[in-house]
Tab-separated table of C-alpha atoms and ligand atoms in Angstrom:
chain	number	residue	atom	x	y	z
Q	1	UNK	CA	7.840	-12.289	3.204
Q	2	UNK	CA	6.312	-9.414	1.749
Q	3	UNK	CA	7.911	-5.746	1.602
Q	4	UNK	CA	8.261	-3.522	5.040
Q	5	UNK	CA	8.800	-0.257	5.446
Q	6	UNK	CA	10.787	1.357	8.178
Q	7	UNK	CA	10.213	5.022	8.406
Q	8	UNK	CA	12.428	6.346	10.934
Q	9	UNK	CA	10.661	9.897	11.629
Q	10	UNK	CA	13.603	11.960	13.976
Q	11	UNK	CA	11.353	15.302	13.719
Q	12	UNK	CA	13.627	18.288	15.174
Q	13	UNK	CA	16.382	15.653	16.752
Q	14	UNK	CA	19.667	15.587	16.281
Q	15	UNK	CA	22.951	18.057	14.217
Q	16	UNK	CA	25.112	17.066	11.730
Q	17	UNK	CA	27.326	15.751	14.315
Q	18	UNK	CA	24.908	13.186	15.809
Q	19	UNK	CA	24.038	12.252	12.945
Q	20	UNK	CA	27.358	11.305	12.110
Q	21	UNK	CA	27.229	9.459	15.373
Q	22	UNK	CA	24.146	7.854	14.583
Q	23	UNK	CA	25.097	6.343	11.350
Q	24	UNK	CA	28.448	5.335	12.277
Q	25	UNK	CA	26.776	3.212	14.630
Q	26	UNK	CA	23.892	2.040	12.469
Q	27	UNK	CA	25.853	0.928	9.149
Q	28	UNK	CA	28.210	-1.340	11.025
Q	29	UNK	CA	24.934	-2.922	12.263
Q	30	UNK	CA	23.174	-3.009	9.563
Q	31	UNK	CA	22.755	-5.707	6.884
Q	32	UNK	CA	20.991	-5.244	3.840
Q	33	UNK	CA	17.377	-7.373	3.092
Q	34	UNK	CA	15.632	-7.720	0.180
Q	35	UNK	CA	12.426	-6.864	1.749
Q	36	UNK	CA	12.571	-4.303	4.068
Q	37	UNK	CA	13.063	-0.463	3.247
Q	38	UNK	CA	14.872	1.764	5.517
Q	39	UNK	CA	13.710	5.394	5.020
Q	40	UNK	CA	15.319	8.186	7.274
Q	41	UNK	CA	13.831	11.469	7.398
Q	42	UNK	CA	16.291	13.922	9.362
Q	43	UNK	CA	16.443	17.546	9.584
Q	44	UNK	CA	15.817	18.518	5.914
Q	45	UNK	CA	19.194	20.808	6.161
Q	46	UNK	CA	20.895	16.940	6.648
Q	47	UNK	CA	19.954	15.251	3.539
Q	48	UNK	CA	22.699	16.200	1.431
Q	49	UNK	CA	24.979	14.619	4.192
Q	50	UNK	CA	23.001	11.521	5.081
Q	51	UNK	CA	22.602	10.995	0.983
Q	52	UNK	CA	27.034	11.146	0.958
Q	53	UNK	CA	26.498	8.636	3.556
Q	54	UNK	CA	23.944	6.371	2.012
Q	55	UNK	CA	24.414	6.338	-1.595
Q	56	UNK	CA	26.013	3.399	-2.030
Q	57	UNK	CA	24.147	1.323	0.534
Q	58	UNK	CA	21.721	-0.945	-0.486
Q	59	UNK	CA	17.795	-0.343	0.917
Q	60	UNK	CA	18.322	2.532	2.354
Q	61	UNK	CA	16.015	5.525	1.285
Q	62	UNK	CA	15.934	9.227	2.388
Q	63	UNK	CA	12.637	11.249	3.429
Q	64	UNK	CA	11.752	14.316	4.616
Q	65	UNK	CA	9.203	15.119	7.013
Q	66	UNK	CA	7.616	17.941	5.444
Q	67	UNK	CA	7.486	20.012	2.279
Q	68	UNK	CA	6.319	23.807	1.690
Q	69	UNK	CA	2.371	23.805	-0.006
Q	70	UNK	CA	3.850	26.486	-2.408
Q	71	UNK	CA	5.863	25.353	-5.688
Q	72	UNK	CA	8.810	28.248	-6.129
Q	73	UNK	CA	9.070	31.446	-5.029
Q	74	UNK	CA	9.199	34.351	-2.185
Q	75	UNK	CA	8.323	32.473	0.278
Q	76	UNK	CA	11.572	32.718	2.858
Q	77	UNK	CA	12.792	30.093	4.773
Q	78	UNK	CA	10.270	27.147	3.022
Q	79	UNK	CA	11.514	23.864	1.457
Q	80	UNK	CA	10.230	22.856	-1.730
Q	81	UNK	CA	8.628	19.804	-3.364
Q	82	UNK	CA	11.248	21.320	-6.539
Q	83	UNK	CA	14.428	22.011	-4.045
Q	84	UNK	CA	14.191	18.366	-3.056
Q	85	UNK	CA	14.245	17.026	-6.552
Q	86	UNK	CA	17.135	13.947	-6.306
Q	87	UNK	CA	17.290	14.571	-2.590
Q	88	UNK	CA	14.197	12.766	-1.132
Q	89	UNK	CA	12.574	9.728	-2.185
Q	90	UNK	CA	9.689	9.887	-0.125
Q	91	UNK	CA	8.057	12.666	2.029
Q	92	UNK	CA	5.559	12.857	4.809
Q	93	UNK	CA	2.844	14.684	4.586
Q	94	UNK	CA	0.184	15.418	7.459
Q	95	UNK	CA	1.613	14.143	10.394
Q	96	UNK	CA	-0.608	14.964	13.553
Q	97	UNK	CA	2.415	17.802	14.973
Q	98	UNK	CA	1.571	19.894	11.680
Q	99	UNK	CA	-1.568	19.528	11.697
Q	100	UNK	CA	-1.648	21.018	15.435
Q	101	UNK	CA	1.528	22.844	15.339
Q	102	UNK	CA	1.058	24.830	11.633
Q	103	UNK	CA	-2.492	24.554	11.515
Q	104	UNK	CA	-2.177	22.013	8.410
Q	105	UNK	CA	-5.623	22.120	6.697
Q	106	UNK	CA	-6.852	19.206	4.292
Q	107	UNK	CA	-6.682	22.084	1.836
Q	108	UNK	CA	-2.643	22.653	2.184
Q	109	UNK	CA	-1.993	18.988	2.700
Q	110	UNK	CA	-3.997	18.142	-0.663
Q	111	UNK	CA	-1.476	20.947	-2.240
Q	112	UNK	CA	1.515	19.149	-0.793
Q	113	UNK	CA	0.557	15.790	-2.100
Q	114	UNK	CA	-0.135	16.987	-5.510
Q	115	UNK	CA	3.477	19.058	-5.472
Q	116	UNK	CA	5.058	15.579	-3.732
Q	117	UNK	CA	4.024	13.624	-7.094
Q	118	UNK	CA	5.008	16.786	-9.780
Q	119	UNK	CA	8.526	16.380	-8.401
Q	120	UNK	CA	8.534	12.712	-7.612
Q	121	UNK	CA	8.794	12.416	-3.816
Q	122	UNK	CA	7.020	9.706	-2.828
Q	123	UNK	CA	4.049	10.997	-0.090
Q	124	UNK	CA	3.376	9.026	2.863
Q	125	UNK	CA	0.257	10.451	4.433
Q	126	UNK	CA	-0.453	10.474	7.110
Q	127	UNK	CA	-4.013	9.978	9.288
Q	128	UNK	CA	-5.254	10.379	12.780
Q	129	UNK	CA	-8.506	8.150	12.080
Q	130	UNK	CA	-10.174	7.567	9.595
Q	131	UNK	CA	-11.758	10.873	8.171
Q	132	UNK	CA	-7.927	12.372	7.659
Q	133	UNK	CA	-7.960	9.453	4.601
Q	134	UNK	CA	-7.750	11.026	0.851
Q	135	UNK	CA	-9.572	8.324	-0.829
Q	136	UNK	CA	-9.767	9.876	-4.225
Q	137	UNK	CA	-6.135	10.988	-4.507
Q	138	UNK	CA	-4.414	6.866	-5.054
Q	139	UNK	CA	-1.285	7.467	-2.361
Q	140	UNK	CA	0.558	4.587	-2.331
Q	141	UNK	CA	1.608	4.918	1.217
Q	142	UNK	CA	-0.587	5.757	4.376
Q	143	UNK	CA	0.442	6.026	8.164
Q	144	UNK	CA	-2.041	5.263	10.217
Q	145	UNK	CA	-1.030	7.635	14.095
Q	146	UNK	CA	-3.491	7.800	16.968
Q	147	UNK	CA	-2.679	10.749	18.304
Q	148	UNK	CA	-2.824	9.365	21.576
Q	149	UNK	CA	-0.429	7.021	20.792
Q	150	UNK	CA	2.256	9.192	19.606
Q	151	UNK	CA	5.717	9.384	21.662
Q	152	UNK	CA	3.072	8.345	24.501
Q	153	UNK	CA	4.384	4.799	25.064
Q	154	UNK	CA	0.823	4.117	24.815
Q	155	UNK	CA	1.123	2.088	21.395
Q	156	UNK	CA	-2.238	1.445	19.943
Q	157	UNK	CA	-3.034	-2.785	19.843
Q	158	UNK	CA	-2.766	-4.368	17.119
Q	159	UNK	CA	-6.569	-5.417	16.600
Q	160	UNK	CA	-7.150	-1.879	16.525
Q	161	UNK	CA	-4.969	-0.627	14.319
Q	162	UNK	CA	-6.737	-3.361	11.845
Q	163	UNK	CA	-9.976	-2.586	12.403
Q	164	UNK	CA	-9.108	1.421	11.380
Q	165	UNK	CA	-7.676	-0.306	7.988
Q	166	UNK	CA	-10.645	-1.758	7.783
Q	167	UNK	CA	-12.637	1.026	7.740
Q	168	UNK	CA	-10.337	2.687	5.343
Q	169	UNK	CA	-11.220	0.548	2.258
Q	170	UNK	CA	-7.841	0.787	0.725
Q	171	UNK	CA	-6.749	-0.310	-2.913
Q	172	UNK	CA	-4.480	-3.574	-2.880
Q	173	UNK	CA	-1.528	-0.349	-4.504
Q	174	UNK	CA	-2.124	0.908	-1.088
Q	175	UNK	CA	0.970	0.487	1.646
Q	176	UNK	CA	-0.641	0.888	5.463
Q	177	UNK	CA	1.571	1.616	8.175
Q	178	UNK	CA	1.238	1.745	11.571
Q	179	UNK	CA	2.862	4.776	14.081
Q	180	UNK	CA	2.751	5.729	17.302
Q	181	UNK	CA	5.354	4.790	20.052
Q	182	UNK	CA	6.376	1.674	18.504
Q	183	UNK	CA	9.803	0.144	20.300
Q	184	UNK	CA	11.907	-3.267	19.798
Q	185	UNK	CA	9.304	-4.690	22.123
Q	186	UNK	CA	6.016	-4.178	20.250
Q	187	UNK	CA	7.207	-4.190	16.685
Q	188	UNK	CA	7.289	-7.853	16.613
Q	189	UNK	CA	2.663	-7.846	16.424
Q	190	UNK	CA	2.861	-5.429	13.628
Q	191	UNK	CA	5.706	-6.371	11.396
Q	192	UNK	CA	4.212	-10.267	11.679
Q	193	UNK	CA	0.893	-8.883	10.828
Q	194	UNK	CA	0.432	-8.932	6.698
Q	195	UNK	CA	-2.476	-6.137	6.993
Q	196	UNK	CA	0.502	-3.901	7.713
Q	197	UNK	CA	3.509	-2.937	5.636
Q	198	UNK	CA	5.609	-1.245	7.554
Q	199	UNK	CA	6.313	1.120	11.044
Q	200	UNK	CA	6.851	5.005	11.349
Q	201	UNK	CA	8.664	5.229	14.427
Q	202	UNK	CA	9.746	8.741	15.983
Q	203	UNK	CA	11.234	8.641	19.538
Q	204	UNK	CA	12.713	5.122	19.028
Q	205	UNK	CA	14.184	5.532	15.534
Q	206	UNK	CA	16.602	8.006	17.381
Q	207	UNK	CA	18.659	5.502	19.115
Q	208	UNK	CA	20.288	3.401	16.059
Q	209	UNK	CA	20.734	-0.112	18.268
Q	210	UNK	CA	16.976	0.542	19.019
Q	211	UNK	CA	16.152	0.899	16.105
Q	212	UNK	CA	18.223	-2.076	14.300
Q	213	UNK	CA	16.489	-4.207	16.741
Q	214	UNK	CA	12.993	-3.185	15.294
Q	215	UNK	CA	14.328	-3.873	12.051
Q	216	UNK	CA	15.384	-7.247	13.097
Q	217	UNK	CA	12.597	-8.304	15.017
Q	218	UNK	CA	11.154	-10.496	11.570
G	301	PGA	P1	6.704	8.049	18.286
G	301	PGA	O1	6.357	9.005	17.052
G	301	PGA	O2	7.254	6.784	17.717
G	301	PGA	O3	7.704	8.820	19.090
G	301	PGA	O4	5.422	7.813	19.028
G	301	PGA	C1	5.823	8.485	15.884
G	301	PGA	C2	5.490	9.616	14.949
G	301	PGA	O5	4.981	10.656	15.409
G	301	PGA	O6	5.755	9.528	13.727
């Protein structure tokens, strides 16, 4: 079988004390497998918590879902590529709400990247369609999210989600996900699929039996 990602995206969900909830729940579910990756991205102000949680778990990485386009500085109340140094493995970068929300240019998000790699937190961009792709900057890890799709219910078919890869001439270093109100029924065509490498799921990843039972699905 070859490596899948799980990104479980919980955007502004959930305090300390549902998270608590949720991973007492979720790590008396949860086996480890060689080849699938767990990464949770809560709340930034979590990490430090769900890292006491995690450590010693096997497969289990932390994200966040955002990092500040400035390095250091006096910049109040931003979150840096530096600050997350140890904390975060990975990091998403360009999802469709900042891009709407905080006016997220390619300009800032080209910024964020570059600060993601100084510090070592893996970027996992990602695109609306296919013009959103940074072909010249080698990121390992792309999320493909029709913004219709997203927290919709209106998950985006397979054969289309391929047919945007396609498009997207990607390097064989290149890890393509799929997003975009994915549940434990509809996993099952992506995950068997080996044009895709993984799932960034939102609204479902909040529920931790839901979202075991996407894990589990292959
Ligand atoms: P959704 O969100 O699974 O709730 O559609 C996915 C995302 O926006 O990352």
């Amino acid at each position: 079988m070859m490596m899948k990602y799980f990104i479980a995206n919980w955007k502004a969900n959930k305090n300390l004390k549902e998270v608590e909830e949720w991973l007492n729940l979720f790590l008396k579910l949860y086996r480890p497998v060689k080849e699938k990756v767990i990464v949770i991205c809560p709340p930034a102000f979590l990490l430090t918590y769900l890292q006491s949680r995690i450590k010693l778990i096997p497969n289990i990485k932390i994200g966040v879902q955002n990092i500040s386009h400035f390095e250091e500085g006096p910049y109040t109340g931003e979150i840096t590529a530096k600050s997350l140094t140890s904390l975060a493995d990975f990091v998403i970068i360009g999802h469709s709400e900042r891009r709407k929300y905080f006016n997220e240019t390619k300009q800032i998000i080209e910024k964020k990247i570059s600060l993601a790699y100084k510090y070592q937190i893996e970027p996992i961009l990602c695109i609306r369609n296919e013009n959103d792709w940074l072909a010249d900057k080698k990121i390992r890890y792309v999320a493909y999210e029709p913004v219709y799709a997203i927290g919709t219910g209106n998950n985006e078919p397979l054969e289309k989600v391929i047919q945007l890869k396609n498009k997207l001439n990607l390097s064989l270093t290149t890890s393509f996900l799929y997003g975009g109100s994915v549940n434990d029924t509809n996993a099952k065509q992506y995950l068997s699929s080996n044009q895709i490498a993984g799932l960034l799921i939102g609204e479902a990843s909040l529920d931790p039996r839901m979202f075991y039972r996407i894990i589990s699905t292959i």
